[in-house]
Tab-separated table of C-alpha atoms and ligand atoms in Angstrom:
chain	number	residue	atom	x	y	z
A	1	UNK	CA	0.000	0.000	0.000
A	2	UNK	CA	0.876	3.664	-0.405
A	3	UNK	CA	1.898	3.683	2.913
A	4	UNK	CA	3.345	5.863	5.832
A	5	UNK	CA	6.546	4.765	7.107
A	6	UNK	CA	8.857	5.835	9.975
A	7	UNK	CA	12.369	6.471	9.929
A	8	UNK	CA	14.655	6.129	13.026
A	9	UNK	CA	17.934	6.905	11.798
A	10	UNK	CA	18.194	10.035	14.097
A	11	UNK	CA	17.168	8.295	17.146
A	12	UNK	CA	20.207	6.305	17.616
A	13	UNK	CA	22.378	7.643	20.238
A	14	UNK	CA	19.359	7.895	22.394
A	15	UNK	CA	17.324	5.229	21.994
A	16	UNK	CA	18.943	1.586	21.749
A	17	UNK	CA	17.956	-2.080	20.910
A	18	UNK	CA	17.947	-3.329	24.532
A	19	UNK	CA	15.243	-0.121	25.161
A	20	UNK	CA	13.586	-1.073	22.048
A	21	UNK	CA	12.946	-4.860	22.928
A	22	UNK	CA	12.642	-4.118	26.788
A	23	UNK	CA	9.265	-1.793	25.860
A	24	UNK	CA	8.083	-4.431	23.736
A	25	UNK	CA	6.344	-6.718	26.053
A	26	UNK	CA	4.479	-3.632	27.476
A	27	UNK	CA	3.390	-2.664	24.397
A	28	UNK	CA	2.066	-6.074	23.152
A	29	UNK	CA	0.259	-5.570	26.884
A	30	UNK	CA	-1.047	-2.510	25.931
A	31	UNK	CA	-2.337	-3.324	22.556
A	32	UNK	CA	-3.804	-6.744	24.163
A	33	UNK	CA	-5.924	-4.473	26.607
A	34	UNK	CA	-7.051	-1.904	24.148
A	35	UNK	CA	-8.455	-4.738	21.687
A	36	UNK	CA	-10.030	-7.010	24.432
A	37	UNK	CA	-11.353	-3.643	26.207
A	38	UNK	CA	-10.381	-4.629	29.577
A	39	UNK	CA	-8.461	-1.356	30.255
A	40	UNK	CA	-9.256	2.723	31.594
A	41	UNK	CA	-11.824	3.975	29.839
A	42	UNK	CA	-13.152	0.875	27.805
A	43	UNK	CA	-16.595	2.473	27.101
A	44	UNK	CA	-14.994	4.628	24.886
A	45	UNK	CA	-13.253	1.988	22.000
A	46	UNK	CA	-15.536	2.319	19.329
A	47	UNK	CA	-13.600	4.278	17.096
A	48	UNK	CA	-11.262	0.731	16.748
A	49	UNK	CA	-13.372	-0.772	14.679
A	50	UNK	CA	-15.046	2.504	13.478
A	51	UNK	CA	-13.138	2.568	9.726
A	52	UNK	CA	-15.027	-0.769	8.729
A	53	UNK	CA	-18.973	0.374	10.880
A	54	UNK	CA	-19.419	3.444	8.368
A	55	UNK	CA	-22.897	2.154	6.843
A	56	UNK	CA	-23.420	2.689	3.322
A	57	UNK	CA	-26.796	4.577	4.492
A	58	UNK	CA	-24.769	6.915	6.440
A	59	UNK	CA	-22.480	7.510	3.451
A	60	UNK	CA	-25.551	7.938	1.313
A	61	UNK	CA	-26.994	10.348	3.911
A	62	UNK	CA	-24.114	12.502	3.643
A	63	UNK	CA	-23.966	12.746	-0.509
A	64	UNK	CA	-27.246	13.817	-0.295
A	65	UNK	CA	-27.239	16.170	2.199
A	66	UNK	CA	-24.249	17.573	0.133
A	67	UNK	CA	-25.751	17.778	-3.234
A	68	UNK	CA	-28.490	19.684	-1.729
A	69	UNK	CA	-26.764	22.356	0.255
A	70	UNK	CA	-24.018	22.830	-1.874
A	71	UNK	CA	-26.543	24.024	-4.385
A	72	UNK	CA	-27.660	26.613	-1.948
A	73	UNK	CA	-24.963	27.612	0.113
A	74	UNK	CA	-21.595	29.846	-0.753
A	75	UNK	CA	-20.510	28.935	3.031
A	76	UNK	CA	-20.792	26.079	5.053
A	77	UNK	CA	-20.183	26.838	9.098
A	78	UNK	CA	-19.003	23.874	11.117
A	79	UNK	CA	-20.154	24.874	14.809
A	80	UNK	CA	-17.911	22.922	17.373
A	81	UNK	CA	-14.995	22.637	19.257
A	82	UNK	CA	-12.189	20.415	20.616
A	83	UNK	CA	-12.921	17.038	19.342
A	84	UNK	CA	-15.906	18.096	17.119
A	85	UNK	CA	-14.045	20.920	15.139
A	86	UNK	CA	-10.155	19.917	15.031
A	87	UNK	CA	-10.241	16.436	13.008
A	88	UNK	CA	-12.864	18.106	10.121
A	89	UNK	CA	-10.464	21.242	9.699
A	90	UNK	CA	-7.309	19.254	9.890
A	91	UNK	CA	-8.582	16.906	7.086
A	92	UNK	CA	-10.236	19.897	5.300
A	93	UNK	CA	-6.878	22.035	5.686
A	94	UNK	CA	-4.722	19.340	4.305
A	95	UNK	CA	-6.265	19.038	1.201
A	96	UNK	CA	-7.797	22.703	-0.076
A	97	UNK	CA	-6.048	25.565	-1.466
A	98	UNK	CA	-4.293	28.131	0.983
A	99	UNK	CA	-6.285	30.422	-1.405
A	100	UNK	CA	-9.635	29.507	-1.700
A	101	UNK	CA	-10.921	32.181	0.114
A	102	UNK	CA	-10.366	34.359	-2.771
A	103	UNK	CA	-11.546	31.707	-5.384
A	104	UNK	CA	-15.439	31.528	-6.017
A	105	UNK	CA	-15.380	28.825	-8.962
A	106	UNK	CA	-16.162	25.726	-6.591
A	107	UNK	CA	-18.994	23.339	-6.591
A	108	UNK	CA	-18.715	23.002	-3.090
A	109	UNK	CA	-19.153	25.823	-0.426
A	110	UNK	CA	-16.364	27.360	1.354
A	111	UNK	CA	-16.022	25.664	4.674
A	112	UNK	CA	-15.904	28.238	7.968
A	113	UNK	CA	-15.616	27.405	11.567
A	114	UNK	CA	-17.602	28.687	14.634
A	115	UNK	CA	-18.076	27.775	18.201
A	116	UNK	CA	-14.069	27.420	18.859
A	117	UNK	CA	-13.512	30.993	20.451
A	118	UNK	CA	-16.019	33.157	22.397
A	119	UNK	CA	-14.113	36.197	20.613
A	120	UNK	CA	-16.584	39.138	19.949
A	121	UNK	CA	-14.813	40.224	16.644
A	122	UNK	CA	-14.697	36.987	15.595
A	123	UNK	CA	-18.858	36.412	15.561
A	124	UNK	CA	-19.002	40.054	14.602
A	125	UNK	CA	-17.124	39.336	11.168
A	126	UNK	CA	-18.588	36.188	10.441
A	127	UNK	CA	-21.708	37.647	10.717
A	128	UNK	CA	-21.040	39.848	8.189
A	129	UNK	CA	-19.967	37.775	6.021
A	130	UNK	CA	-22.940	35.472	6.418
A	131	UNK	CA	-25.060	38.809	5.599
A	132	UNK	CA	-23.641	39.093	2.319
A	133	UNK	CA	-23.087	35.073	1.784
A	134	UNK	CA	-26.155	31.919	1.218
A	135	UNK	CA	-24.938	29.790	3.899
A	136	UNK	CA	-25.650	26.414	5.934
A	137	UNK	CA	-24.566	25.383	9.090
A	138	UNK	CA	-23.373	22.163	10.553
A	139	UNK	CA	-23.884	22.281	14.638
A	140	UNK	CA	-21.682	19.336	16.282
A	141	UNK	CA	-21.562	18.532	19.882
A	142	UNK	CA	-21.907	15.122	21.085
A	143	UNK	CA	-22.577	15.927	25.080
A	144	UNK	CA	-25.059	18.478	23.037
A	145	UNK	CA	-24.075	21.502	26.122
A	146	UNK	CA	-20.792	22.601	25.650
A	147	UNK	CA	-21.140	26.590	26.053
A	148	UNK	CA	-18.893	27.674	23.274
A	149	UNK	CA	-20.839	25.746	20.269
A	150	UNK	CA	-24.207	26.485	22.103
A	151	UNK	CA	-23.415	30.569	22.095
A	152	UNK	CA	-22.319	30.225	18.706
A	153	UNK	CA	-25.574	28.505	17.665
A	154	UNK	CA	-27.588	30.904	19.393
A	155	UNK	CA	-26.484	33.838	17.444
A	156	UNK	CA	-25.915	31.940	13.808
A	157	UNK	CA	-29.158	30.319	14.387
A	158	UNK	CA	-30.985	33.904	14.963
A	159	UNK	CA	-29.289	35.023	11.846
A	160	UNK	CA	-30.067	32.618	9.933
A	161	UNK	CA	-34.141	32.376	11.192
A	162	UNK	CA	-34.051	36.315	10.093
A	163	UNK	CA	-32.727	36.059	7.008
A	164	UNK	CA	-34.161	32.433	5.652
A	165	UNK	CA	-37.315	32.218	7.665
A	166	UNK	CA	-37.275	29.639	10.635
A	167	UNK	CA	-38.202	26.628	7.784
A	168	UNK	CA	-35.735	27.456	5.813
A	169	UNK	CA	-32.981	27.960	8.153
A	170	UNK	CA	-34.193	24.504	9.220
A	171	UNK	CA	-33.743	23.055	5.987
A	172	UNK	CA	-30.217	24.899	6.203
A	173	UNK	CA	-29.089	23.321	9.334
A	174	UNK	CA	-27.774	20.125	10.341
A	175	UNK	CA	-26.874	18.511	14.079
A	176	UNK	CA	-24.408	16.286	14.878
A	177	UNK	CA	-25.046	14.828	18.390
A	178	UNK	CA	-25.928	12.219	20.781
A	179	UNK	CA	-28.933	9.757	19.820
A	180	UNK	CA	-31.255	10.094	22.789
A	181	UNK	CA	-29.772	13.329	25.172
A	182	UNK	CA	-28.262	16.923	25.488
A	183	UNK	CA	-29.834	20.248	24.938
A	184	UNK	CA	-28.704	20.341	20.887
A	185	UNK	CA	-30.498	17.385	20.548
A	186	UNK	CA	-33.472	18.440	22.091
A	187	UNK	CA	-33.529	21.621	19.983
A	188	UNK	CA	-32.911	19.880	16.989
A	189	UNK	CA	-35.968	17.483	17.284
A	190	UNK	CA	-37.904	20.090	17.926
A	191	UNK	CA	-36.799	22.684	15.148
A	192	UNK	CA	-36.963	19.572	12.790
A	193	UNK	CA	-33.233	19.685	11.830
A	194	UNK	CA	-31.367	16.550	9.967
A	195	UNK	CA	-29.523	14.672	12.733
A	196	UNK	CA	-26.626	12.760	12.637
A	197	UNK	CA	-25.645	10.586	15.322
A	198	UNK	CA	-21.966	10.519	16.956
A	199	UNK	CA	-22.192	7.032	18.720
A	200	UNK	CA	-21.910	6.710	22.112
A	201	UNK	CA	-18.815	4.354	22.471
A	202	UNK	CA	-16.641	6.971	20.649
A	203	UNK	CA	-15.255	10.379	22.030
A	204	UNK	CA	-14.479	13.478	20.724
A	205	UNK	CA	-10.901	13.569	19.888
A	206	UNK	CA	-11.776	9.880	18.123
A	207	UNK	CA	-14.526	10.921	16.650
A	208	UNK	CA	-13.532	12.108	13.097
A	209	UNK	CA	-14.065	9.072	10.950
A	210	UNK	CA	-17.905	9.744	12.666
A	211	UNK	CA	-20.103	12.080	10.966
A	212	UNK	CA	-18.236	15.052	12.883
A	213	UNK	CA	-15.710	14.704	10.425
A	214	UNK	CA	-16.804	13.086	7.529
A	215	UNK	CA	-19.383	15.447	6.771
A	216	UNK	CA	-18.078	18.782	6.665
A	217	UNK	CA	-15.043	17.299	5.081
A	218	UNK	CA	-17.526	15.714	2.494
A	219	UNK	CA	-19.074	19.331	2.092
A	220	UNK	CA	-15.867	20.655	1.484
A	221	UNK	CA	-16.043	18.632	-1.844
A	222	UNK	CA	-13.334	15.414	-0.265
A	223	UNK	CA	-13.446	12.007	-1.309
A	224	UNK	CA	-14.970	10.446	2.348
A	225	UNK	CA	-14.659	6.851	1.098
A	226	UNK	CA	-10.827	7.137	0.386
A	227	UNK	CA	-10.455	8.656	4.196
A	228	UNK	CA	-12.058	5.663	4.975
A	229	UNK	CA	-10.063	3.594	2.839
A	230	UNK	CA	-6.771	4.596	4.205
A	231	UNK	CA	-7.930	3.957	7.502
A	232	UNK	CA	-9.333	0.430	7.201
A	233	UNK	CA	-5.754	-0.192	5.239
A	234	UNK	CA	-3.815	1.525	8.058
A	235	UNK	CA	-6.374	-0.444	11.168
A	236	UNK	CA	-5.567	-3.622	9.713
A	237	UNK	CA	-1.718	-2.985	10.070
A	238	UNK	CA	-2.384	-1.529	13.676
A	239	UNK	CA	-4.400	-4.051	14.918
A	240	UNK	CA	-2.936	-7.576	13.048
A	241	UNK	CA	0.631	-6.387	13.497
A	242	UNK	CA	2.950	-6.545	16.575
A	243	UNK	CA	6.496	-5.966	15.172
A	244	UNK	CA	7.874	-3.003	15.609
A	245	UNK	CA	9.290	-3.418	11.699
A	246	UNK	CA	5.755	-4.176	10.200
A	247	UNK	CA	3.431	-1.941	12.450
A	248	UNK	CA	4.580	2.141	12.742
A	249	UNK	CA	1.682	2.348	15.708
A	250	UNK	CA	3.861	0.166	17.946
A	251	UNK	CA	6.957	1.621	16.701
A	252	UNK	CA	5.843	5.353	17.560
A	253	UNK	CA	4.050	4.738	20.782
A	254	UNK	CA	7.725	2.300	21.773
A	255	UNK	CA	9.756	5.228	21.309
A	256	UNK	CA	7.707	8.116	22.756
A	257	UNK	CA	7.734	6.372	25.608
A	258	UNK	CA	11.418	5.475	25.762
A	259	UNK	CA	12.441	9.138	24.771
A	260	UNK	CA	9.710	10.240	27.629
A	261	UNK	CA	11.417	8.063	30.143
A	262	UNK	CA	14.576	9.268	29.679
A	263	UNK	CA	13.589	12.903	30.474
A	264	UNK	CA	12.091	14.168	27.265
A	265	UNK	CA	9.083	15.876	28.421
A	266	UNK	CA	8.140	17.828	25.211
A	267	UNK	CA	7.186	16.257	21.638
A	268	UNK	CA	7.622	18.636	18.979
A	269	UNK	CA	5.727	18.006	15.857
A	270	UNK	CA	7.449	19.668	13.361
A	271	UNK	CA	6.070	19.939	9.637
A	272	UNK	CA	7.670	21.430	6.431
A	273	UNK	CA	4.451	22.334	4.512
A	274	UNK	CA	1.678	24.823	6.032
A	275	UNK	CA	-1.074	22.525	5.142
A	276	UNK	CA	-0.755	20.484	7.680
A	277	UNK	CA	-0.952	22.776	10.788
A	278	UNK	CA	-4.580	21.593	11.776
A	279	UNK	CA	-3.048	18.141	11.147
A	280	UNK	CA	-0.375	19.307	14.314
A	281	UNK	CA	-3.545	20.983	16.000
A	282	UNK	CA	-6.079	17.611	16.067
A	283	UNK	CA	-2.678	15.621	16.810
A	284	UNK	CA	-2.144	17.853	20.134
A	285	UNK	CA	-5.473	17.445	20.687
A	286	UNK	CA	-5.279	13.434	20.522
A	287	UNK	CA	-2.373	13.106	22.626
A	288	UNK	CA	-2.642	16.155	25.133
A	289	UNK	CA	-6.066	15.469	26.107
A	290	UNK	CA	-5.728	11.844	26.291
A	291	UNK	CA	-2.034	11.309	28.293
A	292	UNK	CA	-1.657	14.718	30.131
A	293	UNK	CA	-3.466	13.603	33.097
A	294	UNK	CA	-2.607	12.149	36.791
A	295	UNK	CA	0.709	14.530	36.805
A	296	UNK	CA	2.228	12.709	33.364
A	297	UNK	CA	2.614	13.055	29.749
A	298	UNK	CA	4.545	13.938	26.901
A	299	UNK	CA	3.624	17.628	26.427
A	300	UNK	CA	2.547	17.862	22.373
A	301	UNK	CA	3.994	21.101	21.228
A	302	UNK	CA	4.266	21.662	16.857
A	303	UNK	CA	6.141	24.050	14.949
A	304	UNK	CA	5.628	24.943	10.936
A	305	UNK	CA	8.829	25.038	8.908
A	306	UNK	CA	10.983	26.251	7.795
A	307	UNK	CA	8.964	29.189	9.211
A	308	UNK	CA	9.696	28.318	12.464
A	309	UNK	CA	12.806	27.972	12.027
A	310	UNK	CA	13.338	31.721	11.920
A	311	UNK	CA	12.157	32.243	15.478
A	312	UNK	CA	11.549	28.499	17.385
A	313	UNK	CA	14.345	27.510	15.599
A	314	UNK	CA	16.653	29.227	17.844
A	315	UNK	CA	15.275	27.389	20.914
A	316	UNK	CA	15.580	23.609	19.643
A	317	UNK	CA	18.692	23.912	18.332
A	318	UNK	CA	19.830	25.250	21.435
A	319	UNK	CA	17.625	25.757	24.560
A	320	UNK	CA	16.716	23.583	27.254
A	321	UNK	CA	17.447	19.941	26.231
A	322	UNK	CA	13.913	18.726	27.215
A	323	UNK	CA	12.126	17.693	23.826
A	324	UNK	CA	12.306	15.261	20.763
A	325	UNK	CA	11.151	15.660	17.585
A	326	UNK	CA	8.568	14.221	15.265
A	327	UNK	CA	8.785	15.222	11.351
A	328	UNK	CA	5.777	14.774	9.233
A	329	UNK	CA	7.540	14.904	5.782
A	330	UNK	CA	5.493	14.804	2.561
A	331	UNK	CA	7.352	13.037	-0.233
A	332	UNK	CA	5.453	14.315	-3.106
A	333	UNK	CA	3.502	17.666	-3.289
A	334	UNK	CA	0.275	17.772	-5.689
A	335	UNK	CA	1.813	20.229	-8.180
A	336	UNK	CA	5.045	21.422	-9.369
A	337	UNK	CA	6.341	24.847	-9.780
A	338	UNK	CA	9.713	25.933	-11.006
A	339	UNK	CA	12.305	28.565	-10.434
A	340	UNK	CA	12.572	30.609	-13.267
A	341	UNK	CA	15.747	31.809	-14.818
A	342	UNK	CA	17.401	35.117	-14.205
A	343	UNK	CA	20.589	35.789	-16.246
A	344	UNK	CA	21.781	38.638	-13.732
A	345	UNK	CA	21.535	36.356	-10.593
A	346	UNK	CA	21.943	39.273	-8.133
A	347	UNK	CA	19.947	37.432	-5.450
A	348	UNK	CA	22.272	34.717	-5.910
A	349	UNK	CA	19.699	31.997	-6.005
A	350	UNK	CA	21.195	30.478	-10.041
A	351	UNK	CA	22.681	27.452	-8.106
A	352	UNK	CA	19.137	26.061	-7.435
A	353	UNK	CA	17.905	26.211	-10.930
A	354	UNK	CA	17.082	23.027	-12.087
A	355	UNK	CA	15.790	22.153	-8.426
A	356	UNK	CA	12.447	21.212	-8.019
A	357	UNK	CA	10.975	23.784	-4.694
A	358	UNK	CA	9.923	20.710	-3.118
A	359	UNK	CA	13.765	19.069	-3.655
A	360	UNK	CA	14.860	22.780	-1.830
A	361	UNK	CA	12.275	22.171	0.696
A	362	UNK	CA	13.771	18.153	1.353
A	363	UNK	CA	17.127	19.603	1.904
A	364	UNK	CA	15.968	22.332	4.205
A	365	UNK	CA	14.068	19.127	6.258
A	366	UNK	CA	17.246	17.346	6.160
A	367	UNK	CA	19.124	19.857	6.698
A	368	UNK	CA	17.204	21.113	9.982
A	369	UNK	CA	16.928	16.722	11.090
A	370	UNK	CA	20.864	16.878	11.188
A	371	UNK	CA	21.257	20.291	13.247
A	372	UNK	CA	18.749	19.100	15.584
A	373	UNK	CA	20.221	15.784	16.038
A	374	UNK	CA	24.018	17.645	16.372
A	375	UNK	CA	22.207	19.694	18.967
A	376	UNK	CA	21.253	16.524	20.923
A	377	UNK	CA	17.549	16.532	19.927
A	378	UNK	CA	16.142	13.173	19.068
A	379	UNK	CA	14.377	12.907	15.591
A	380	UNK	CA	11.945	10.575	14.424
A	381	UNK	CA	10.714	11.005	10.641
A	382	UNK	CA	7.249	10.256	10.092
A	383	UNK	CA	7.026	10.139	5.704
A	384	UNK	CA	3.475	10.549	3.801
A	385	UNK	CA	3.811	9.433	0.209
A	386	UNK	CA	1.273	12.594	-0.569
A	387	UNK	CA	-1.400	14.615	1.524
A	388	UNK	CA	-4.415	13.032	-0.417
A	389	UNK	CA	-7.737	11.538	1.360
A	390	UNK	CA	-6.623	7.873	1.592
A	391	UNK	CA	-2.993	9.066	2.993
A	392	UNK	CA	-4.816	11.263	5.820
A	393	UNK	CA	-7.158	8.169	6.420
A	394	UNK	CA	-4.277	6.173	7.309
A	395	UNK	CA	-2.818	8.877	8.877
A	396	UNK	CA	-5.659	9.310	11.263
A	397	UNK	CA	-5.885	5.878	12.240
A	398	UNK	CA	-1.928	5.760	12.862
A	399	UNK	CA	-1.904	8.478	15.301
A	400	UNK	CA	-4.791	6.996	17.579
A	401	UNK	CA	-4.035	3.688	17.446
A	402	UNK	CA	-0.667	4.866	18.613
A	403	UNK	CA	-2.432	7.142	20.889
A	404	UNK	CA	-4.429	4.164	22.719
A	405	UNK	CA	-1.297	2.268	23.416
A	406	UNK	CA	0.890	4.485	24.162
A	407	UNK	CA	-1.512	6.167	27.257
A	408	UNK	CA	-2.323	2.475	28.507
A	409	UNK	CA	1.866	2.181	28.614
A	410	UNK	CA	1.906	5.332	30.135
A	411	UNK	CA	-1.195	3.697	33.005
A	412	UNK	CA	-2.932	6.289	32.280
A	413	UNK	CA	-6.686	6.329	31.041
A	414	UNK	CA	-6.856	7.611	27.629
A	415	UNK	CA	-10.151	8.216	26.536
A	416	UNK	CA	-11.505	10.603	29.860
A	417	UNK	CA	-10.391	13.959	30.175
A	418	UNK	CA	-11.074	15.494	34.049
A	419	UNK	CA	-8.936	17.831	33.889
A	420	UNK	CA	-11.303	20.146	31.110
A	421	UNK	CA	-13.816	20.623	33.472
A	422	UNK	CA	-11.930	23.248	36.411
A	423	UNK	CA	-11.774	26.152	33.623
A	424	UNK	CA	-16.378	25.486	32.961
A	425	UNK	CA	-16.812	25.715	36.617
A	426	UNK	CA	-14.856	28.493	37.086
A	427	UNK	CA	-16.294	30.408	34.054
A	428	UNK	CA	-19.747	28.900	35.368
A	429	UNK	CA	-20.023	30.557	38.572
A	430	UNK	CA	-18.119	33.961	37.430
A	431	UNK	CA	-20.806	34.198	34.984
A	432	UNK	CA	-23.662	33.193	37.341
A	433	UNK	CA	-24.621	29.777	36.004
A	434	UNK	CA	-27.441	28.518	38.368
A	435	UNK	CA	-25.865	25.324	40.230
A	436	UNK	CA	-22.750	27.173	39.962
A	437	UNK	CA	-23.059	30.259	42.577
A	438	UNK	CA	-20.008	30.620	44.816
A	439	UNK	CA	-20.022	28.674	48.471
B	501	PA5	O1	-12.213	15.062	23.029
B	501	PA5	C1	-13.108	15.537	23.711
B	501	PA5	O2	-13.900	14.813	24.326
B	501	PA5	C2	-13.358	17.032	23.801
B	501	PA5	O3	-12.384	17.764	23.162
B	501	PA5	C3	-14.706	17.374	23.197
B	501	PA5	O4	-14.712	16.947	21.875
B	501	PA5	C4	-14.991	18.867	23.270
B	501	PA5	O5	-14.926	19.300	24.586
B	501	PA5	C5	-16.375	19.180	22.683
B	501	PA5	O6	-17.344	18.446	23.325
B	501	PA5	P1	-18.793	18.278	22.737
B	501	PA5	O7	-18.690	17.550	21.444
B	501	PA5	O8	-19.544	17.508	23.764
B	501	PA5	O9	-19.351	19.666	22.527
């Protein structure tokens, strides 16, 4: 298969065979619990198996509900946040223009996000837009009450009833929740909107091979069966696999946790193309939510190069000594542009005529692996063949399979996430919440 591979080459005078086999048994452990559900947080394992559960009725639910609102809307807002917002824009990112903004010749409406941020501006200018724009909204939340979505909602929702009429701003919306509870639910079986159900046995940061993901990333005009694809190819690895040579799940979660024993707190995951910094963003999601808990975890940090290079660089080449590095390389853009030709050469540049930008671009990652390894910071190389649907599909499925074993190595449970709740109790009772006035 057109497959993603690791590379370890840059890990060698930290990490050695004896650590390598010594982690081994743990992770078979691990794996062992996560498929026969007897760990933390079994309720929550759905999203295993989830790659091969999509129904063909779902699928067909989703082309329709495409066909008919990309015909009547310019915009399509995704309402949601955390793990109903990241894994749709990370897929979604990956795969459209930087510029489509500023084209209009799509078939498919522009995809923007809401219910992330309680910024004032930010509702402010999207309203406007949406004045001037034909629009439809997807509203995801699968405990249906978070307060960020639900404020969002509130005001797109009044927009949207004053300028379509409250049947047609029905007909615009759709609501991605739980089957039987939560307030979003209840409003949408009583405003009559199209539901989609995020099962019960899968949670948020997991949840983007669900229709939280698949369908705005379907909207977006992306090839949802090929996601699929990719992960079903990359599950069966995961899952049948144990070596560390034939599956990259147990080779990634083995040497996190080596590289986090030995005192390397911070994971840095570093890409070379822009597209992918939602990919970084669902990623520190995945991992930050589900192993920063009970006073442990690798910290997930990510950096955009070569960019970063020109201002984080400074600090991994040679501040404190307290990460490792993961590089998501792409080994073959979509498209090809070249450097043209100037005769006079007074920017000095002639010497990389010839060059293809993405062979400049390799050398810069190689480049940057070798300066980071000189300056004693482990590197791991994570290559996608391309950023298409049935690469991110695989790519998906990688990073939480890898995710699962790795927090059950770590003993922690993977799938809750206490620790969210201290800020909404806070913000609760400053704003006057009933059930949430001070003691
Ligand atoms: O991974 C998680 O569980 C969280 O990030 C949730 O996805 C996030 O808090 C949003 O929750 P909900 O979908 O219930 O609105």
């Amino acid at each position: 298969m057109n497959t993603i591979k690791l590379y370890t080459e840059h890990l060698s005078k930290f990490v050695n065979e004896r650590d390598m086999s010594s982690i081994h048994k743990e992770l078979i452990e691990a794996k062992r619990t996560l498929l026969d559900g007897s760990g933390l947080g079994s309720d929550f394992l759905g999203w295993v198996d989830l790659p091969n559960n999509v129904s063909a009725e779902e699928l067909e639910n989703i082309k329709k509900d495409v066909k008919t609102l990309s015909g009547k809307a310019k915009i399509f807002v995704v309402i949601g946040i955390g793990g109903s917002y990241l894994g749709a824009r990370a897929v979604i990112e990956a795969l459209q223009s930087e510029f489509s903004p500023f084209e209009n010749n799509s078939e498919h409406p522009y995809i923007v996000y809401a219910g992330h941020t309680l910024s004032e501006d930010y509702y402010y200018q999207l309203l406007q837009l949406l004045d001037k724009s034909d629009y439809a909204v997807a509203v995801i939340s699968k405990s249906g009450t978070t307060t960020e979505p639900a404020v969002a909602f509130r005001i797109i929702k009044s927009h949207m009833e004053q300028k379509y009429g409250k049947e047609e701003a029905a007909r615009r919306t759709i609501a991605i929740t739980d089957a039987r509870r939560g307030a979003l639910h209840d409003i949408a079986i009583q405003s009559g909107y199209h539901i989609y159900v995020i099962p019960d046995n899968v949670g948020g940061r997991f949840s983007v091979l669900t229709p939280v993901g698949l369908l705005p990333i379907a909207m977006a005009g992306y090839d949802i069966e090929k996601l699929l694809r990719g992960a079903q190819d990359m599950r069966k690895v995961c899952v049948d696999k144990d070596s560390y040579e034939e599956n990259p799940a147990m080779l990634y979660a083995a040497l996190r946790n080596i590289l986090y024993r030995k005192g390397r707190k911070v994971e840095i995951l570093a890409n070379f193309v822009p597209h992918l910094k939602y990919i970084s963003e669902w990623w520190k999601q995945l991992y930050g939510e589900s192993e920063g808990k009970d006073g442990k975890g690798i910290m997930p940090h990510s950096l955009s190069f070569t960019t970063d290079l020109h201002s984080m660089g400074q600090y991994v080449q040679d501040g404190e000594r307290l990460m490792f590095e993961t590089v998501l390389s792409v080994a073959k853009p979509q498209h090809e542009v070249s450097i043209p030709k100037d005769e006079q050469n007074l920017d000095g540049i002639n010497y990389l005529l010839g060059k293809t930008l993405t062979e400049i671009n390799h050398n810069a990652e190689l480049g940057t692996i070798m300066a980071h390894y000189d300056g004693n910071v482990p590197v791991l190389r994570i290559e996608v063949p391309s950023v298409d649907e049935y690469v991110l599909g695989q790519l998906i499925y990688f990073f939480e399979f890898a995710c699962g074993i790795s927090g059950y190595t770590l003993k922690v449970n993977p799938f809750d996430q206490p620790g969210v709740e201290a800020y909404k109790k806070n913000m609760f009772r400053l704003l006057g919440k009933p059930g949430y006035e001070s003691k």
